Amino acid sequence: MNKSPIHQARLPLAFLCAFGIVGPLQAQEGGASFVEDFDGMDRTRWYVSDGWANGEHQNCTWSKDQVRVSDGALRLDFTKHETDDRAYACGEIQTKKRFGYGTYEARIKAAAGSGTNTAFFTYIGPAHEQPWDEIDFEFLGKDPSKVQLNQYISGKGGNEKLVPVPGGANEGFNDYAFVWEEGRIRWFINGELVHDVSDPALVPTHASKIYLSLWASDNMASWLGTFEPPEGTLSAYVERVAFTAVGDDCQFPESVACALD
């Protein structure tokens, strides 16, 4: 069964300490609701990953130069750019705060290309002195007709599910959402329920940060497909990201939170 890579060292520990976000935190204690339309880059909300990679599985270095905002969209790039130990550069942003139970939504046009991964997910882990908890949408560029859903609980995964994306994840924008509640996760595509996990043992419990990224691997062919070097720059686009805390009113008409039972 396919596995997601370990998300190592998402932020340097010194940065975490400086922002006071190291220490125990439960999901119900997460940050406030927000909608990000990318009219600009709100640096009070987002940290742009720069200057490191998440492990040997990743063949690119996170670079702030591969993150751009224009015309109401975030653009994450993957391109040829050599550093000391990697041949490519790639883009990622992550929230500075952690978020708990609620509705997570993003409007995304994913990149296509064997060996690549466009990702929208929540994560917390050892770099934050917490157990590894994670909830995923991962777009495997080898087959953008589907998206992989997954979750990790205290480092245990193995919960992957591939579901179709209408028209293909790389052909246009689609709305992706998951509703994370105590003991339950529901995933949605364009407002339609596509997966439901209601076993509390399979549901994360630790407030987590929100990530959006585009990266690739030379050595994870069984999962991502054989890496095929792109002729130019690959790009993924995000028009909106939102979090609606449990109990808060929905924040825009298309939000899954407006129709929850």
mmCIF file of C-alpha atoms in Angstrom:
data_model
loop_
_atom_site.group_PDB
_atom_site.id
_atom_site.type_symbol
_atom_site.label_atom_id
_atom_site.label_comp_id
_atom_site.label_asym_id
_atom_site.label_seq_id
_atom_site.Cartn_x
_atom_site.Cartn_y
_atom_site.Cartn_z
ATOM 1 C CA MET A 1 0.000 0.000 0.000
ATOM 2 C CA ASN A 2 1.329 3.464 -0.833
ATOM 3 C CA LYS A 3 2.602 5.644 1.956
ATOM 4 C CA SER A 4 3.125 9.377 2.198
ATOM 5 C CA PRO A 5 6.692 10.494 2.999
ATOM 6 C CA ILE A 6 7.633 11.507 6.517
ATOM 7 C CA HIS A 7 7.229 15.275 6.858
ATOM 8 C CA GLN A 8 10.445 16.165 8.635
ATOM 9 C CA ALA A 9 11.607 19.519 10.048
ATOM 10 C CA ARG A 10 8.818 21.632 8.611
ATOM 11 C CA LEU A 11 10.273 24.664 10.400
ATOM 12 C CA PRO A 12 13.590 25.170 12.202
ATOM 13 C CA LEU A 13 13.161 24.696 15.946
ATOM 14 C CA ALA A 14 14.490 28.200 16.647
ATOM 15 C CA PHE A 15 11.666 29.646 14.558
ATOM 16 C CA LEU A 16 9.090 27.557 16.410
ATOM 17 C CA CYS A 17 10.376 28.722 19.762
ATOM 18 C CA ALA A 18 10.461 32.345 18.643
ATOM 19 C CA PHE A 19 6.777 32.193 17.753
ATOM 20 C CA GLY A 20 5.897 30.341 20.954
ATOM 21 C CA ILE A 21 4.341 27.370 19.176
ATOM 22 C CA VAL A 22 6.294 24.508 20.741
ATOM 23 C CA GLY A 23 4.392 22.582 23.354
ATOM 24 C CA PRO A 24 1.252 20.510 23.861
ATOM 25 C CA LEU A 25 -1.887 21.621 22.069
ATOM 26 C CA GLN A 26 -5.104 19.710 21.444
ATOM 27 C CA ALA A 27 -7.281 19.998 18.368
ATOM 28 C CA GLN A 28 -10.081 21.914 20.076
ATOM 29 C CA GLU A 29 -7.590 24.669 20.977
ATOM 30 C CA GLY A 30 -6.747 25.668 17.409
ATOM 31 C CA GLY A 31 -6.720 29.062 15.678
ATOM 32 C CA ALA A 32 -9.638 31.181 14.516
ATOM 33 C CA SER A 33 -11.630 30.907 11.291
ATOM 34 C CA PHE A 34 -10.242 32.672 8.207
ATOM 35 C CA VAL A 35 -10.569 32.951 4.432
ATOM 36 C CA GLU A 36 -7.454 33.588 2.317
ATOM 37 C CA ASP A 37 -8.232 34.799 -1.219
ATOM 38 C CA PHE A 38 -4.593 35.556 -2.105
ATOM 39 C CA ASP A 39 -5.103 39.176 -3.010
ATOM 40 C CA GLY A 40 -1.619 39.306 -1.496
ATOM 41 C CA MET A 41 0.562 37.198 0.783
ATOM 42 C CA ASP A 42 -0.459 37.761 4.410
ATOM 43 C CA ARG A 43 2.864 37.232 6.170
ATOM 44 C CA THR A 44 1.175 37.360 9.572
ATOM 45 C CA ARG A 45 -0.632 34.139 8.588
ATOM 46 C CA TRP A 46 1.798 32.359 6.240
ATOM 47 C CA TYR A 47 5.408 31.287 6.490
ATOM 48 C CA VAL A 48 7.148 30.617 3.150
ATOM 49 C CA SER A 49 9.446 27.593 3.396
ATOM 50 C CA ASP A 50 12.964 28.427 2.238
ATOM 51 C CA GLY A 51 16.386 26.816 2.284
ATOM 52 C CA TRP A 52 15.832 23.191 3.285
ATOM 53 C CA ALA A 53 14.226 19.923 2.169
ATOM 54 C CA ASN A 54 12.132 17.437 4.123
ATOM 55 C CA GLY A 55 14.417 14.440 3.670
ATOM 56 C CA GLU A 56 16.277 12.279 1.186
ATOM 57 C CA HIS A 57 13.027 11.397 -0.575
ATOM 58 C CA GLN A 58 12.643 14.991 -1.824
ATOM 59 C CA ASN A 59 14.729 15.996 -4.858
ATOM 60 C CA CYS A 60 14.083 19.743 -4.513
ATOM 61 C CA THR A 61 14.940 22.466 -2.010
ATOM 62 C CA TRP A 62 12.145 24.677 -0.688
ATOM 63 C CA SER A 63 12.689 28.138 -2.126
ATOM 64 C CA LYS A 64 10.829 31.389 -1.523
ATOM 65 C CA ASP A 65 11.514 32.197 -5.181
ATOM 66 C CA GLN A 66 9.140 29.388 -6.177
ATOM 67 C CA VAL A 67 6.192 30.999 -4.345
ATOM 68 C CA ARG A 68 4.287 33.830 -6.007
ATOM 69 C CA VAL A 69 0.938 35.561 -5.589
ATOM 70 C CA SER A 70 -0.698 37.380 -8.512
ATOM 71 C CA ASP A 71 -4.145 37.876 -10.022
ATOM 72 C CA GLY A 72 -5.840 36.454 -6.922
ATOM 73 C CA ALA A 73 -3.967 33.139 -6.883
ATOM 74 C CA LEU A 74 -1.035 31.525 -5.140
ATOM 75 C CA ARG A 75 1.417 29.869 -7.548
ATOM 76 C CA LEU A 76 3.778 27.122 -6.364
ATOM 77 C CA ASP A 77 6.551 26.211 -8.799
ATOM 78 C CA PHE A 78 8.911 23.284 -9.371
ATOM 79 C CA THR A 79 11.899 24.109 -11.565
ATOM 80 C CA LYS A 80 15.494 23.249 -12.380
ATOM 81 C CA HIS A 81 17.696 25.117 -9.906
ATOM 82 C CA GLU A 82 20.738 23.496 -8.331
ATOM 83 C CA THR A 83 21.656 23.924 -4.677
ATOM 84 C CA ASP A 84 24.427 22.197 -2.708
ATOM 85 C CA ASP A 85 22.740 18.794 -2.745
ATOM 86 C CA ARG A 86 19.650 18.981 -4.988
ATOM 87 C CA ALA A 87 19.022 19.761 -8.642
ATOM 88 C CA TYR A 88 15.583 21.377 -8.308
ATOM 89 C CA ALA A 89 13.758 24.066 -6.342
ATOM 90 C CA CYS A 90 10.122 23.890 -5.212
ATOM 91 C CA GLY A 91 7.499 25.890 -3.346
ATOM 92 C CA GLU A 92 5.634 25.530 -0.062
ATOM 93 C CA ILE A 93 3.716 27.739 2.356
ATOM 94 C CA GLN A 94 2.513 26.858 5.835
ATOM 95 C CA THR A 95 0.467 28.614 8.485
ATOM 96 C CA LYS A 96 2.262 30.053 11.479
ATOM 97 C CA LYS A 97 -0.625 29.020 13.722
ATOM 98 C CA ARG A 98 -2.136 25.615 14.403
ATOM 99 C CA PHE A 99 -5.778 24.852 13.729
ATOM 100 C CA GLY A 100 -8.133 22.320 15.253
ATOM 101 C CA TYR A 101 -11.531 20.823 14.578
ATOM 102 C CA GLY A 102 -13.405 22.446 11.722
ATOM 103 C CA THR A 103 -13.744 22.651 7.944
ATOM 104 C CA TYR A 104 -10.595 22.995 5.813
ATOM 105 C CA GLU A 105 -11.029 24.087 2.196
ATOM 106 C CA ALA A 106 -8.854 24.930 -0.798
ATOM 107 C CA ARG A 107 -9.579 25.696 -4.437
ATOM 108 C CA ILE A 108 -6.700 24.116 -6.371
ATOM 109 C CA LYS A 109 -5.397 23.433 -9.861
ATOM 110 C CA ALA A 110 -2.723 20.768 -9.385
ATOM 111 C CA ALA A 111 0.457 20.181 -11.385
ATOM 112 C CA ALA A 112 0.902 17.131 -13.596
ATOM 113 C CA GLY A 113 4.124 15.159 -14.048
ATOM 114 C CA SER A 114 5.307 11.717 -13.002
ATOM 115 C CA GLY A 115 7.235 11.847 -9.734
ATOM 116 C CA THR A 116 5.552 15.043 -8.501
ATOM 117 C CA ASN A 117 3.166 15.756 -5.634
ATOM 118 C CA THR A 118 0.855 18.750 -5.187
ATOM 119 C CA ALA A 119 -0.393 18.709 -1.597
ATOM 120 C CA PHE A 120 -2.990 20.370 0.642
ATOM 121 C CA PHE A 121 -2.839 18.998 4.167
ATOM 122 C CA THR A 122 -2.599 19.549 7.888
ATOM 123 C CA TYR A 123 0.437 18.335 9.812
ATOM 124 C CA ILE A 124 2.042 18.398 13.236
ATOM 125 C CA GLY A 125 4.958 16.244 14.328
ATOM 126 C CA PRO A 126 8.278 15.715 16.112
ATOM 127 C CA ALA A 127 9.751 18.987 14.803
ATOM 128 C CA HIS A 128 7.047 20.687 16.903
ATOM 129 C CA GLU A 129 7.555 18.311 19.853
ATOM 130 C CA GLN A 130 4.208 16.682 19.074
ATOM 131 C CA PRO A 131 3.088 13.283 17.761
ATOM 132 C CA TRP A 132 2.881 13.013 13.971
ATOM 133 C CA ASP A 133 -0.751 13.728 13.019
ATOM 134 C CA GLU A 134 -1.760 14.531 9.434
ATOM 135 C CA ILE A 135 -4.783 14.821 7.133
ATOM 136 C CA ASP A 136 -4.148 14.898 3.368
ATOM 137 C CA PHE A 137 -5.192 15.716 -0.123
ATOM 138 C CA GLU A 138 -2.223 14.617 -2.275
ATOM 139 C CA PHE A 139 -2.294 14.980 -6.059
ATOM 140 C CA LEU A 140 0.081 12.438 -7.572
ATOM 141 C CA GLY A 141 1.245 13.966 -10.832
ATOM 142 C CA LYS A 142 1.569 10.568 -12.504
ATOM 143 C CA ASP A 143 -2.246 10.366 -12.646
ATOM 144 C CA PRO A 144 -4.030 13.693 -12.049
ATOM 145 C CA SER A 145 -7.394 12.083 -12.767
ATOM 146 C CA LYS A 146 -7.425 11.104 -9.072
ATOM 147 C CA VAL A 147 -6.426 12.498 -5.696
ATOM 148 C CA GLN A 148 -5.117 10.485 -2.745
ATOM 149 C CA LEU A 149 -6.737 10.970 0.654
ATOM 150 C CA ASN A 150 -4.916 9.881 3.786
ATOM 151 C CA GLN A 151 -4.462 10.487 7.480
ATOM 152 C CA TYR A 152 -1.782 9.717 10.059
ATOM 153 C CA ILE A 153 -2.383 9.224 13.781
ATOM 154 C CA SER A 154 0.696 9.326 16.021
ATOM 155 C CA GLY A 155 2.818 8.352 13.017
ATOM 156 C CA LYS A 156 0.616 5.485 11.842
ATOM 157 C CA GLY A 157 -0.698 5.746 8.287
ATOM 158 C CA GLY A 158 -1.851 3.133 5.840
ATOM 159 C CA ASN A 159 -5.231 4.822 5.326
ATOM 160 C CA GLU A 160 -4.795 5.822 1.671
ATOM 161 C CA LYS A 161 -7.791 6.126 -0.641
ATOM 162 C CA LEU A 162 -7.723 7.250 -4.286
ATOM 163 C CA VAL A 163 -10.825 9.052 -5.546
ATOM 164 C CA PRO A 164 -11.621 10.517 -8.996
ATOM 165 C CA VAL A 165 -11.390 14.252 -9.668
ATOM 166 C CA PRO A 166 -13.987 15.471 -12.181
ATOM 167 C CA GLY A 167 -12.219 16.527 -15.373
ATOM 168 C CA GLY A 168 -8.757 15.965 -13.896
ATOM 169 C CA ALA A 169 -7.043 17.832 -11.064
ATOM 170 C CA ASN A 170 -4.619 19.554 -13.456
ATOM 171 C CA GLU A 171 -7.169 20.719 -16.035
ATOM 172 C CA GLY A 172 -8.967 23.314 -13.939
ATOM 173 C CA PHE A 173 -9.799 24.478 -10.434
ATOM 174 C CA ASN A 174 -11.743 22.213 -8.100
ATOM 175 C CA ASP A 175 -12.872 22.723 -4.511
ATOM 176 C CA TYR A 176 -11.367 20.319 -1.977
ATOM 177 C CA ALA A 177 -12.446 20.166 1.648
ATOM 178 C CA PHE A 178 -12.231 18.000 4.716
ATOM 179 C CA VAL A 179 -14.279 18.340 7.863
ATOM 180 C CA TRP A 180 -12.309 17.292 10.928
ATOM 181 C CA GLU A 181 -14.365 16.669 14.041
ATOM 182 C CA GLU A 182 -13.731 14.760 17.229
ATOM 183 C CA GLY A 183 -13.777 11.116 16.127
ATOM 184 C CA ARG A 184 -14.599 11.786 12.457
ATOM 185 C CA ILE A 185 -13.160 13.082 9.146
ATOM 186 C CA ARG A 186 -15.140 13.691 5.949
ATOM 187 C CA TRP A 187 -13.512 14.571 2.608
ATOM 188 C CA PHE A 188 -15.364 16.481 -0.139
ATOM 189 C CA ILE A 189 -14.669 17.372 -3.784
ATOM 190 C CA ASN A 190 -16.782 20.171 -5.273
ATOM 191 C CA GLY A 191 -19.188 19.832 -2.357
ATOM 192 C CA GLU A 192 -19.719 16.078 -2.799
ATOM 193 C CA LEU A 193 -18.787 13.677 -0.009
ATOM 194 C CA VAL A 194 -16.120 11.248 -1.294
ATOM 195 C CA HIS A 195 -14.809 9.620 1.906
ATOM 196 C CA ASP A 196 -15.889 9.289 5.536
ATOM 197 C CA VAL A 197 -13.841 7.960 8.474
ATOM 198 C CA SER A 198 -15.755 7.593 11.737
ATOM 199 C CA ASP A 199 -13.506 5.282 13.774
ATOM 200 C CA PRO A 200 -12.024 7.520 16.527
ATOM 201 C CA ALA A 201 -8.856 5.413 16.518
ATOM 202 C CA LEU A 202 -8.245 6.578 12.930
ATOM 203 C CA VAL A 203 -8.781 10.296 13.560
ATOM 204 C CA PRO A 204 -5.983 12.726 14.556
ATOM 205 C CA THR A 205 -6.415 14.705 17.770
ATOM 206 C CA HIS A 206 -3.633 17.314 17.761
ATOM 207 C CA ALA A 207 -4.067 20.841 16.403
ATOM 208 C CA SER A 208 -1.999 21.161 13.248
ATOM 209 C CA LYS A 209 -0.602 23.623 10.746
ATOM 210 C CA ILE A 210 -1.990 23.989 7.209
ATOM 211 C CA TYR A 211 0.382 23.325 4.284
ATOM 212 C CA LEU A 212 0.264 23.843 0.521
ATOM 213 C CA SER A 213 3.188 22.495 -1.483
ATOM 214 C CA LEU A 214 4.557 21.201 -4.783
ATOM 215 C CA TRP A 215 7.560 18.853 -4.713
ATOM 216 C CA ALA A 216 9.021 15.756 -6.386
ATOM 217 C CA SER A 217 11.088 12.645 -5.699
ATOM 218 C CA ASP A 218 13.663 10.566 -7.557
ATOM 219 C CA ASN A 219 13.320 7.537 -5.284
ATOM 220 C CA MET A 220 9.616 7.019 -4.578
ATOM 221 C CA ALA A 221 8.605 5.585 -7.954
ATOM 222 C CA SER A 222 6.298 2.956 -6.456
ATOM 223 C CA TRP A 223 4.133 5.749 -5.038
ATOM 224 C CA LEU A 224 4.687 8.872 -7.138
ATOM 225 C CA GLY A 225 5.788 7.227 -10.380
ATOM 226 C CA THR A 226 9.210 7.438 -12.028
ATOM 227 C CA PHE A 227 10.422 11.029 -11.912
ATOM 228 C CA GLU A 228 10.375 12.650 -15.356
ATOM 229 C CA PRO A 229 12.394 15.890 -15.445
ATOM 230 C CA PRO A 230 10.116 18.641 -16.760
ATOM 231 C CA GLU A 231 11.145 20.614 -19.821
ATOM 232 C CA GLY A 232 10.362 23.858 -18.022
ATOM 233 C CA THR A 233 8.644 24.984 -14.835
ATOM 234 C CA LEU A 234 5.730 23.039 -13.362
ATOM 235 C CA SER A 235 3.136 25.063 -11.448
ATOM 236 C CA ALA A 236 0.243 24.438 -9.095
ATOM 237 C CA TYR A 237 -2.300 27.167 -8.354
ATOM 238 C CA VAL A 238 -4.484 27.924 -5.328
ATOM 239 C CA GLU A 239 -7.277 30.505 -5.494
ATOM 240 C CA ARG A 240 -8.617 30.186 -1.970
ATOM 241 C CA VAL A 241 -7.844 28.556 1.382
ATOM 242 C CA ALA A 242 -10.263 28.665 4.299
ATOM 243 C CA PHE A 243 -10.700 27.296 7.783
ATOM 244 C CA THR A 244 -14.060 27.420 9.570
ATOM 245 C CA ALA A 245 -13.946 26.382 13.206
ATOM 246 C CA VAL A 246 -16.631 24.078 14.595
ATOM 247 C CA GLY A 247 -19.619 26.200 15.641
ATOM 248 C CA ASP A 248 -18.708 29.220 13.479
ATOM 249 C CA ASP A 249 -20.916 30.450 10.623
ATOM 250 C CA CYS A 250 -19.873 29.509 7.082
ATOM 251 C CA GLN A 251 -17.764 32.231 5.473
ATOM 252 C CA PHE A 252 -18.575 32.107 1.734
ATOM 253 C CA PRO A 253 -21.502 30.675 -0.256
ATOM 254 C CA GLU A 254 -19.589 27.731 -1.779
ATOM 255 C CA SER A 255 -18.233 26.583 1.573
ATOM 256 C CA VAL A 256 -18.927 22.987 2.627
ATOM 257 C CA ALA A 257 -19.499 24.430 6.120
ATOM 258 C CA CYS A 258 -22.733 26.027 4.866
ATOM 259 C CA ALA A 259 -24.339 22.628 4.240
ATOM 260 C CA LEU A 260 -23.038 20.466 7.073
ATOM 261 C CA ASP A 261 -25.490 18.429 9.134
#
